[in-house]
Amino acid sequence: MLKNIKTESFYDLCIEESLFLEENVEESLKYLYEHGYRTIAINQSINDDNLGAQKKSKGSNKKVKNSEVPPPIDLSPLIETVDKLNLRGFQIFNRLTITYSNSETFNKFIKSNHYKKYHLIAIIPTTPEAHNYACSSAVEADIYSYNPENKFTARLTRKMYNKIVQHGYYFELQYSHAIEDSTKRKNLIHVSHMYHSTGKSKNVFFSSGAKNLNLIRNPYDILSLGFLFGLNELQCKSCVQHTPQQVIIHSVGRRHGKALFFVENVEETQENDHNDLSNCEPQKKKIKMIVDADVET
Amino acid sequence: MVRVKLRYIVVEINPTRKQQSSEFTVKHVSIFQALADQVQKIHGDFGAAAIRAGFVVRYINEHTRIAFIRARKGPHRFVTSVIPLIKTIEGKEVFITTLYTGATLRQCYIYLKQYQQKKLDKFCSTLNTEEEKSHLKEVMLNLDSFVNAIQ
């Protein structure tokens, strides 16, 4: 678990699963590493559009329930390749994006068995009701995302924005859509400017959301791209560096329920031993504590 | 008089993975045109006019496809913000990576020397003969045009 908290920059917390099929795993990982990314999340998305239709045709809830949330991608072969390629400090997470239009369907997703196996949860509310539901305390998620293919329909007030920030959500902007075509770019800029005007771009971070390797840019390019989204350089930097780190820490807190800190035995590495010898200090504790300040008390 | 402040942006023009080959070249005039068009598209008339003064694109080394862009300080943000959005130049699929943004050519030169050396070390480990290595070194560390530009 400790490994899950200590992550290195830069971050790309949304890369589509299609980039990590068997034949192109090595290529993708190498490409991301060369561009300077150290922490990535592989995205799988589900939609509640078909859910109603399925329910009617099959008539039984059980079957639908099992098929709702797909099992997360097995990360062990990916980690093996990372070790094989000798990519230092590279970490991979699972991420689930839920697109929903009303609270009922969303609750069904939460009850699914596979739901808790994902490291990060992102939500995309499509209707104003769903958006209101996200602002209430009932939803447990990390990322408040937006799909630039559709226009942003909900009305975002400052009160709502602050509420979302208070719950510990982070707003996501997927820059690969801005590269793809003009309409999506306009939608994305509209939303990011709205975040800027209503909430001073608090808790906003960038991820790629790429379905194609050609749409991934290096972090320094994103810093300059942030100019379009109404962010200054400092904000841009935290968008690719500090905020995604907080997202990951928040996700660990969310999975453990209401907790302030957790205690864990840490294996001593050789490096640590060496440091201790050089400092000539006795080893005090083998237990390391991590305080997660983000979790509500 | 206050001197005119400029920004130099060092970029690398890479072909997408489909077309990767050693013979990939793009003219520097077309990079200029692509950037100007993209600025017009994203930032409109105001952006296009703002960057026009002192806007220059030159190759530093054609083999490594590294170029520098000169723009006035202030409007250079219009240029840097559209660099990631460029997808095609001369009908070829490309992506442009920003390597460095500096206020003087000298600073860019210092950065670039280090960057190329690092890259060279990486490539050299894959080569066997000394001849190949020295040839590669000559090609990659050729920053003469850059030195000329400084003088």
Short mmCIF file of C-alpha atoms in Angstrom, two decimals:
data_model
loop_
_atom_site.label_atom_id
_atom_site.label_comp_id
_atom_site.label_asym_id
_atom_site.label_seq_id
_atom_site.Cartn_x
_atom_site.Cartn_y
_atom_site.Cartn_z
CA MET A 1 0.00 0.00 0.00
CA LEU A 2 2.87 2.31 0.79
CA LYS A 3 4.00 1.90 -2.76
CA ASN A 4 0.62 3.23 -3.85
CA ILE A 5 1.12 6.48 -1.97
CA LYS A 6 4.69 7.22 -2.91
CA THR A 7 4.47 8.13 -6.56
CA GLU A 8 6.71 10.10 -8.82
CA SER A 9 5.85 12.84 -11.25
CA PHE A 10 4.79 13.33 -13.96
CA TYR A 11 1.31 11.91 -13.93
CA ASP A 12 -1.11 10.82 -16.59
CA LEU A 13 -4.16 9.49 -14.87
CA CYS A 14 -6.25 8.54 -17.88
CA ILE A 15 -4.97 6.36 -20.69
CA GLU A 16 -7.39 4.14 -22.53
CA GLU A 17 -7.07 0.39 -22.13
CA SER A 18 -6.81 -0.11 -25.90
CA LEU A 19 -3.20 1.13 -25.73
CA PHE A 20 -2.27 -1.77 -23.49
CA LEU A 21 -3.29 -4.74 -25.55
CA GLU A 22 -0.85 -7.60 -25.72
CA GLU A 23 1.17 -6.62 -28.74
CA ASN A 24 1.72 -2.94 -27.92
CA VAL A 25 2.29 -2.99 -24.15
CA GLU A 26 6.03 -2.64 -24.41
CA GLU A 27 5.85 0.12 -26.99
CA SER A 28 3.32 2.16 -25.01
CA LEU A 29 5.14 1.89 -21.72
CA LYS A 30 8.45 2.85 -23.26
CA TYR A 31 6.86 5.78 -25.07
CA LEU A 32 5.30 7.12 -21.88
CA TYR A 33 8.50 6.69 -19.93
CA GLU A 34 10.53 8.55 -22.53
CA HIS A 35 8.10 11.45 -22.39
CA GLY A 36 8.72 11.76 -18.67
CA TYR A 37 5.66 10.10 -17.19
CA ARG A 38 6.21 7.97 -14.11
CA THR A 39 2.69 7.33 -12.84
CA ILE A 40 -0.14 6.32 -15.12
CA ALA A 41 -3.69 5.03 -14.76
CA ILE A 42 -5.34 2.72 -17.26
CA ASN A 43 -8.90 3.72 -17.92
CA GLN A 44 -11.90 1.49 -18.39
CA SER A 45 -15.25 3.12 -18.88
CA ILE A 46 -18.84 2.06 -18.40
CA ASN A 47 -21.98 3.74 -19.48
CA ASP A 48 -25.49 3.46 -18.13
CA ASP A 49 -27.16 4.09 -21.49
CA ASN A 50 -27.69 0.43 -22.32
CA LEU A 51 -28.58 -0.55 -18.83
CA GLY A 52 -32.30 0.17 -19.07
CA ALA A 53 -32.62 -1.72 -22.35
CA GLN A 54 -30.81 -4.74 -20.99
CA LYS A 55 -33.02 -4.87 -17.98
CA LYS A 56 -36.17 -4.91 -20.07
CA SER A 57 -35.02 -7.58 -22.50
CA LYS A 58 -33.62 -9.99 -19.96
CA GLY A 59 -36.10 -9.33 -17.24
CA SER A 60 -33.78 -10.51 -14.48
CA ASN A 61 -31.66 -8.29 -12.31
CA LYS A 62 -28.99 -10.81 -11.47
CA LYS A 63 -27.49 -11.21 -14.88
CA VAL A 64 -27.33 -7.49 -15.42
CA LYS A 65 -25.68 -7.00 -12.07
CA ASN A 66 -22.76 -9.22 -12.92
CA SER A 67 -22.18 -7.66 -16.27
CA GLU A 68 -22.32 -4.09 -15.00
CA VAL A 69 -18.76 -3.35 -13.97
CA PRO A 70 -16.07 -5.16 -15.92
CA PRO A 71 -13.19 -6.66 -13.95
CA PRO A 72 -10.11 -4.43 -13.86
CA ILE A 73 -7.22 -5.16 -16.19
CA ASP A 74 -4.64 -7.47 -14.69
CA LEU A 75 -1.63 -5.31 -13.97
CA SER A 76 0.88 -8.08 -13.22
CA PRO A 77 2.02 -8.62 -16.86
CA LEU A 78 2.41 -4.87 -17.24
CA ILE A 79 4.51 -4.62 -14.10
CA GLU A 80 6.62 -7.50 -15.39
CA THR A 81 7.31 -5.59 -18.58
CA VAL A 82 8.17 -2.50 -16.56
CA ASP A 83 10.74 -4.51 -14.62
CA LYS A 84 12.05 -6.07 -17.81
CA LEU A 85 12.53 -2.70 -19.50
CA ASN A 86 14.11 -1.36 -16.31
CA LEU A 87 11.82 1.65 -16.04
CA ARG A 88 12.60 3.09 -12.64
CA GLY A 89 9.87 4.42 -10.39
CA PHE A 90 7.12 3.60 -12.90
CA GLN A 91 3.72 2.85 -11.43
CA ILE A 92 0.43 1.79 -12.93
CA PHE A 93 -3.09 2.09 -11.54
CA ASN A 94 -6.55 0.94 -12.54
CA ARG A 95 -9.17 3.54 -13.15
CA LEU A 96 -12.89 3.28 -13.80
CA THR A 97 -14.92 6.00 -15.48
CA ILE A 98 -18.64 5.90 -14.86
CA THR A 99 -20.92 7.83 -17.16
CA TYR A 100 -24.38 8.05 -15.62
CA SER A 101 -27.55 10.00 -16.09
CA ASN A 102 -29.40 9.32 -12.83
CA SER A 103 -28.60 8.28 -9.30
CA GLU A 104 -30.37 4.90 -9.45
CA THR A 105 -28.11 3.44 -12.09
CA PHE A 106 -25.08 4.84 -10.35
CA ASN A 107 -25.95 3.06 -7.15
CA LYS A 108 -26.17 -0.21 -9.05
CA PHE A 109 -22.61 0.24 -10.23
CA ILE A 110 -21.39 0.83 -6.70
CA LYS A 111 -22.90 -2.43 -5.48
CA SER A 112 -21.04 -4.44 -8.08
CA ASN A 113 -18.28 -6.82 -6.93
CA HIS A 114 -15.57 -5.43 -9.12
CA TYR A 115 -16.13 -1.81 -8.13
CA LYS A 116 -13.81 -1.88 -5.15
CA LYS A 117 -10.96 -3.42 -7.09
CA TYR A 118 -10.28 -0.21 -8.97
CA HIS A 119 -7.76 2.25 -7.58
CA LEU A 120 -9.33 5.39 -8.99
CA ILE A 121 -12.97 6.18 -9.71
CA ALA A 122 -14.05 8.94 -12.05
CA ILE A 123 -17.60 10.10 -12.67
CA ILE A 124 -19.16 11.82 -15.65
CA PRO A 125 -22.68 13.07 -14.91
CA THR A 126 -24.58 13.71 -18.13
CA THR A 127 -27.74 15.39 -16.85
CA PRO A 128 -28.29 18.26 -14.38
CA GLU A 129 -29.91 15.80 -11.92
CA ALA A 130 -26.88 13.56 -12.05
CA HIS A 131 -24.71 16.60 -11.55
CA ASN A 132 -26.66 17.60 -8.44
CA TYR A 133 -26.37 14.07 -7.16
CA ALA A 134 -22.58 14.26 -7.55
CA CYS A 135 -22.55 17.44 -5.46
CA SER A 136 -24.35 15.69 -2.63
CA SER A 137 -22.24 13.72 -0.22
CA ALA A 138 -23.59 10.34 -1.31
CA VAL A 139 -21.15 9.69 -4.13
CA GLU A 140 -17.76 8.33 -3.32
CA ALA A 141 -15.34 9.05 -6.13
CA ASP A 142 -12.02 10.77 -6.77
CA ILE A 143 -12.36 12.47 -10.10
CA TYR A 144 -15.08 14.67 -11.55
CA SER A 145 -14.55 14.28 -15.25
CA TYR A 146 -16.18 15.61 -18.37
CA ASN A 147 -16.53 14.24 -21.86
CA PRO A 148 -15.88 17.01 -24.41
CA GLU A 149 -17.97 15.25 -27.06
CA ASN A 150 -21.09 16.70 -25.43
CA LYS A 151 -21.81 20.21 -24.32
CA PHE A 152 -21.66 20.95 -20.63
CA THR A 153 -25.35 21.18 -19.75
CA ALA A 154 -25.36 21.56 -16.00
CA ARG A 155 -25.21 24.92 -14.28
CA LEU A 156 -22.12 25.21 -12.14
CA THR A 157 -22.33 27.73 -9.32
CA ARG A 158 -19.61 28.73 -6.95
CA LYS A 159 -21.43 27.01 -4.10
CA MET A 160 -21.55 23.75 -6.02
CA TYR A 161 -17.93 24.02 -7.03
CA ASN A 162 -16.83 24.53 -3.45
CA LYS A 163 -18.97 21.62 -2.34
CA ILE A 164 -17.31 19.36 -4.88
CA VAL A 165 -13.88 20.53 -3.74
CA GLN A 166 -14.90 19.95 -0.15
CA HIS A 167 -15.82 16.36 -0.89
CA GLY A 168 -12.33 15.88 -2.16
CA TYR A 169 -13.10 15.51 -5.85
CA TYR A 170 -10.67 16.69 -8.47
CA PHE A 171 -11.69 18.18 -11.79
CA GLU A 172 -10.18 16.56 -14.81
CA LEU A 173 -9.37 18.07 -18.21
CA GLN A 174 -8.42 15.63 -20.95
CA TYR A 175 -6.11 17.48 -23.29
CA SER A 176 -6.01 14.90 -26.10
CA HIS A 177 -9.54 15.93 -27.10
CA ALA A 178 -8.28 19.47 -27.61
CA ILE A 179 -5.72 18.19 -30.09
CA GLU A 180 -8.20 16.00 -31.92
CA ASP A 181 -10.73 18.42 -33.37
CA SER A 182 -12.19 21.88 -33.14
CA THR A 183 -15.62 21.18 -31.59
CA LYS A 184 -14.18 19.16 -28.72
CA ARG A 185 -11.55 21.83 -28.23
CA LYS A 186 -14.23 24.51 -27.92
CA ASN A 187 -16.21 22.44 -25.43
CA LEU A 188 -13.13 21.75 -23.34
CA ILE A 189 -12.02 25.37 -23.30
CA HIS A 190 -15.55 26.43 -22.34
CA VAL A 191 -15.52 24.08 -19.37
CA SER A 192 -12.03 24.97 -18.23
CA HIS A 193 -12.85 28.67 -18.37
CA MET A 194 -15.96 27.98 -16.36
CA TYR A 195 -13.83 26.25 -13.71
CA HIS A 196 -11.60 29.28 -13.81
CA SER A 197 -14.40 31.79 -13.33
CA THR A 198 -16.44 29.89 -10.73
CA GLY A 199 -13.72 28.33 -8.66
CA LYS A 200 -10.37 29.89 -9.59
CA SER A 201 -9.41 26.53 -11.16
CA LYS A 202 -9.10 24.89 -7.77
CA ASN A 203 -8.41 21.14 -7.83
CA VAL A 204 -8.05 21.01 -11.61
CA PHE A 205 -5.62 18.59 -13.20
CA PHE A 206 -4.66 17.44 -16.68
CA SER A 207 -4.66 13.95 -18.06
CA SER A 208 -4.39 12.74 -21.61
CA GLY A 209 -7.42 10.51 -22.13
CA ALA A 210 -5.61 9.33 -25.25
CA LYS A 211 -6.82 6.51 -27.44
CA ASN A 212 -3.78 6.86 -29.64
CA LEU A 213 -0.11 7.27 -28.77
CA ASN A 214 0.24 10.18 -31.18
CA LEU A 215 -2.04 12.28 -29.01
CA ILE A 216 0.22 12.10 -25.97
CA ARG A 217 2.41 15.15 -25.45
CA ASN A 218 5.20 15.66 -23.00
CA PRO A 219 4.50 17.49 -19.71
CA TYR A 220 6.31 20.67 -20.76
CA ASP A 221 4.06 20.99 -23.78
CA ILE A 222 1.05 20.71 -21.51
CA LEU A 223 2.39 23.56 -19.41
CA SER A 224 2.23 25.83 -22.43
CA LEU A 225 -1.09 24.38 -23.57
CA GLY A 226 -2.56 25.42 -20.21
CA PHE A 227 -2.53 29.01 -21.45
CA LEU A 228 -5.57 28.14 -23.57
CA PHE A 229 -7.40 26.83 -20.53
CA GLY A 230 -7.05 30.00 -18.48
CA LEU A 231 -4.28 28.77 -16.22
CA ASN A 232 -1.01 30.44 -15.39
CA GLU A 233 2.31 28.60 -15.42
CA LEU A 234 2.31 27.80 -11.73
CA GLN A 235 -1.19 26.40 -11.87
CA CYS A 236 -0.28 24.36 -14.94
CA LYS A 237 2.65 22.84 -13.17
CA SER A 238 0.58 21.75 -10.24
CA CYS A 239 -1.97 20.39 -12.75
CA VAL A 240 0.48 17.76 -13.95
CA GLN A 241 2.50 17.33 -10.79
CA HIS A 242 0.97 18.01 -7.40
CA THR A 243 -2.78 17.71 -7.92
CA PRO A 244 -2.63 14.21 -9.50
CA GLN A 245 -0.54 13.12 -6.55
CA GLN A 246 -3.25 14.35 -4.23
CA VAL A 247 -5.80 12.43 -6.29
CA ILE A 248 -3.93 9.22 -5.64
CA ILE A 249 -3.58 9.92 -1.93
CA HIS A 250 -7.28 10.74 -1.78
CA SER A 251 -8.15 7.48 -3.51
CA VAL A 252 -6.21 5.50 -0.89
CA GLY A 253 -8.09 7.36 1.82
CA ARG A 254 -11.42 6.69 0.13
CA ARG A 255 -10.82 2.97 -0.11
CA HIS A 256 -10.01 2.74 3.60
CA GLY A 257 -13.14 4.51 4.76
CA LYS A 258 -12.94 7.17 7.40
CA ALA A 259 -9.38 6.89 8.64
CA LEU A 260 -6.75 9.37 9.65
CA PHE A 261 -3.63 7.31 9.16
CA PHE A 262 -2.55 3.75 8.71
CA VAL A 263 0.42 1.88 10.05
CA GLU A 264 2.41 -0.57 8.03
CA ASN A 265 5.63 -2.54 8.31
CA VAL A 266 8.14 -1.31 5.82
CA GLU A 267 10.78 -3.62 4.42
CA GLU A 268 14.22 -2.20 4.83
CA THR A 269 16.02 -1.69 1.61
CA GLN A 270 19.76 -1.68 1.23
CA GLU A 271 19.80 2.00 0.40
CA ASN A 272 18.20 2.88 3.71
CA ASP A 273 20.76 0.83 5.60
CA HIS A 274 23.52 2.67 3.90
CA ASN A 275 22.05 6.05 4.76
CA ASP A 276 21.66 5.11 8.38
CA LEU A 277 25.28 4.03 8.62
CA SER A 278 26.49 7.27 7.11
CA ASN A 279 24.46 9.28 9.61
CA CYS A 280 25.80 7.17 12.50
CA GLU A 281 22.40 7.14 14.12
CA PRO A 282 20.78 4.13 15.72
CA GLN A 283 17.73 2.72 13.98
CA LYS A 284 14.74 3.84 15.93
CA LYS A 285 11.65 2.34 14.46
CA LYS A 286 10.72 -0.16 11.86
CA ILE A 287 7.22 1.14 11.58
CA LYS A 288 6.45 3.99 9.30
CA MET A 289 3.34 6.09 9.69
CA ILE A 290 1.66 8.03 7.02
CA VAL A 291 -0.82 10.71 7.83
CA ASP A 292 -3.48 11.21 5.29
CA ALA A 293 -4.69 14.71 5.90
CA ASP A 294 -7.25 14.69 3.13
CA VAL A 295 -9.64 12.27 4.78
CA GLU A 296 -12.50 13.81 6.65
CA THR A 297 -12.65 13.19 10.36
CA MET B 1 15.59 52.79 -25.36
CA VAL B 2 14.54 49.56 -23.79
CA ARG B 3 15.76 46.66 -25.84
CA VAL B 4 13.32 44.33 -27.55
CA LYS B 5 12.92 41.20 -25.47
CA LEU B 6 12.65 37.92 -27.27
CA ARG B 7 12.02 34.29 -26.46
CA TYR B 8 13.70 31.39 -28.19
CA ILE B 9 11.83 28.11 -28.21
CA VAL B 10 13.79 24.98 -29.08
CA VAL B 11 11.56 22.30 -30.59
CA GLU B 12 11.96 18.85 -32.01
CA ILE B 13 9.83 17.81 -34.98
CA ASN B 14 9.07 14.13 -34.76
CA PRO B 15 7.26 11.94 -37.26
CA THR B 16 4.47 9.80 -35.84
CA ARG B 17 5.25 6.17 -35.27
CA LYS B 18 3.71 5.01 -38.54
CA GLN B 19 6.06 6.94 -40.78
CA GLN B 20 9.22 6.66 -38.76
CA SER B 21 12.26 6.58 -41.01
CA SER B 22 15.64 8.26 -41.15
CA GLU B 23 14.78 10.20 -44.28
CA PHE B 24 11.93 12.16 -42.76
CA THR B 25 12.34 15.86 -43.50
CA VAL B 26 10.13 18.92 -43.34
CA LYS B 27 11.12 22.30 -44.71
CA HIS B 28 11.53 25.06 -42.17
CA VAL B 29 9.31 27.33 -44.24
CA SER B 30 6.44 24.92 -43.84
CA ILE B 31 6.96 24.74 -40.07
CA PHE B 32 6.67 28.52 -40.03
CA GLN B 33 3.49 28.36 -42.11
CA ALA B 34 1.97 25.62 -39.96
CA LEU B 35 2.61 27.59 -36.78
CA ALA B 36 1.25 30.81 -38.24
CA ASP B 37 -1.88 29.05 -39.51
CA GLN B 38 -2.48 27.35 -36.20
CA VAL B 39 -2.13 30.62 -34.28
CA GLN B 40 -4.63 32.19 -36.67
CA LYS B 41 -7.00 29.29 -36.07
CA ILE B 42 -6.77 29.27 -32.28
CA HIS B 43 -6.08 32.89 -31.34
CA GLY B 44 -7.63 34.62 -34.33
CA ASP B 45 -6.59 37.87 -35.98
CA PHE B 46 -5.23 39.33 -32.78
CA GLY B 47 -2.90 36.40 -32.18
CA ALA B 48 -1.71 36.27 -35.75
CA ALA B 49 -0.88 39.97 -35.72
CA ALA B 50 0.75 39.88 -32.29
CA ILE B 51 3.29 37.23 -33.19
CA ARG B 52 4.17 38.63 -36.61
CA ALA B 53 7.00 40.91 -35.43
CA GLY B 54 10.23 38.99 -35.01
CA PHE B 55 8.71 35.60 -35.72
CA VAL B 56 11.38 33.31 -37.19
CA VAL B 57 11.74 29.56 -37.54
CA ARG B 58 15.13 28.02 -38.38
CA TYR B 59 16.65 24.63 -38.31
CA ILE B 60 19.56 24.08 -36.03
CA ASN B 61 20.30 20.61 -37.27
CA GLU B 62 18.32 19.00 -40.05
CA HIS B 63 19.44 15.48 -39.26
CA THR B 64 18.16 15.59 -35.73
CA ARG B 65 15.18 17.75 -36.81
CA ILE B 66 15.77 20.30 -34.09
CA ALA B 67 14.62 23.82 -34.82
CA PHE B 68 14.32 27.04 -32.94
CA ILE B 69 11.48 29.50 -33.02
CA ARG B 70 12.03 33.13 -32.22
CA ALA B 71 9.11 35.20 -31.00
CA ARG B 72 8.62 38.37 -29.04
CA LYS B 73 8.30 38.04 -25.30
CA GLY B 74 4.63 38.16 -24.35
CA PRO B 75 3.07 36.98 -27.61
CA HIS B 76 5.38 33.97 -27.50
CA ARG B 77 2.72 32.39 -25.32
CA PHE B 78 0.43 32.33 -28.34
CA VAL B 79 3.05 30.29 -30.16
CA THR B 80 3.90 27.91 -27.33
CA SER B 81 0.25 27.19 -26.62
CA VAL B 82 -0.44 26.00 -30.17
CA ILE B 83 2.69 23.89 -30.57
CA PRO B 84 1.07 20.77 -29.04
CA LEU B 85 -1.97 21.17 -31.31
CA ILE B 86 -0.11 20.81 -34.59
CA LYS B 87 -0.76 17.46 -36.20
CA THR B 88 0.32 17.76 -39.83
CA ILE B 89 3.01 19.63 -41.72
CA GLU B 90 3.22 19.33 -45.52
CA GLY B 91 0.59 16.62 -45.29
CA LYS B 92 2.84 14.48 -43.12
CA GLU B 93 1.73 13.47 -39.68
CA VAL B 94 4.01 14.96 -37.07
CA PHE B 95 4.11 15.99 -33.48
CA ILE B 96 6.26 18.79 -32.15
CA THR B 97 7.90 18.57 -28.76
CA THR B 98 9.05 21.64 -26.89
CA LEU B 99 12.51 21.08 -25.48
CA TYR B 100 13.40 24.43 -23.99
CA THR B 101 12.31 28.05 -23.82
CA GLY B 102 15.09 30.54 -23.29
CA ALA B 103 15.63 34.28 -23.33
CA THR B 104 18.96 34.15 -25.14
CA LEU B 105 20.35 31.90 -27.85
CA ARG B 106 23.33 31.23 -25.63
CA GLN B 107 21.19 29.58 -22.99
CA CYS B 108 19.47 27.47 -25.65
CA TYR B 109 22.86 26.46 -26.98
CA ILE B 110 24.08 25.31 -23.56
CA TYR B 111 20.93 23.29 -23.02
CA LEU B 112 21.01 21.78 -26.48
CA LYS B 113 24.61 20.68 -26.18
CA GLN B 114 23.80 18.70 -23.06
CA TYR B 115 20.65 17.27 -24.59
CA GLN B 116 22.39 16.06 -27.73
CA GLN B 117 25.25 14.58 -25.73
CA LYS B 118 22.79 12.57 -23.68
CA LYS B 119 21.05 11.35 -26.79
CA LEU B 120 24.35 10.46 -28.41
CA ASP B 121 25.42 8.36 -25.46
CA LYS B 122 22.18 6.47 -25.69
CA PHE B 123 22.56 5.72 -29.40
CA CYS B 124 26.25 4.88 -29.18
CA SER B 125 25.57 1.93 -26.93
CA THR B 126 23.69 0.26 -29.80
CA LEU B 127 26.46 0.78 -32.39
CA ASN B 128 29.41 -1.53 -32.81
CA THR B 129 32.15 0.05 -34.92
CA GLU B 130 34.11 3.16 -34.04
CA GLU B 131 33.54 4.63 -37.49
CA GLU B 132 29.81 4.62 -37.09
CA LYS B 133 30.13 6.21 -33.69
CA SER B 134 32.34 9.04 -34.87
CA HIS B 135 30.07 9.67 -37.84
CA LEU B 136 27.03 9.85 -35.61
CA LYS B 137 28.83 12.17 -33.25
CA GLU B 138 29.68 14.49 -36.07
CA VAL B 139 26.12 14.61 -37.30
CA MET B 140 24.44 14.98 -33.96
CA LEU B 141 26.75 17.48 -32.34
CA ASN B 142 26.82 19.72 -35.38
CA LEU B 143 25.57 23.01 -34.00
CA ASP B 144 27.58 25.24 -36.34
CA SER B 145 24.61 27.01 -37.81
CA PHE B 146 23.58 27.82 -34.30
CA VAL B 147 26.96 29.26 -33.42
CA ASN B 148 26.83 31.36 -36.57
CA ALA B 149 23.44 32.67 -35.60
CA ILE B 150 24.76 33.81 -32.23
CA GLN B 151 27.61 35.76 -33.74
#
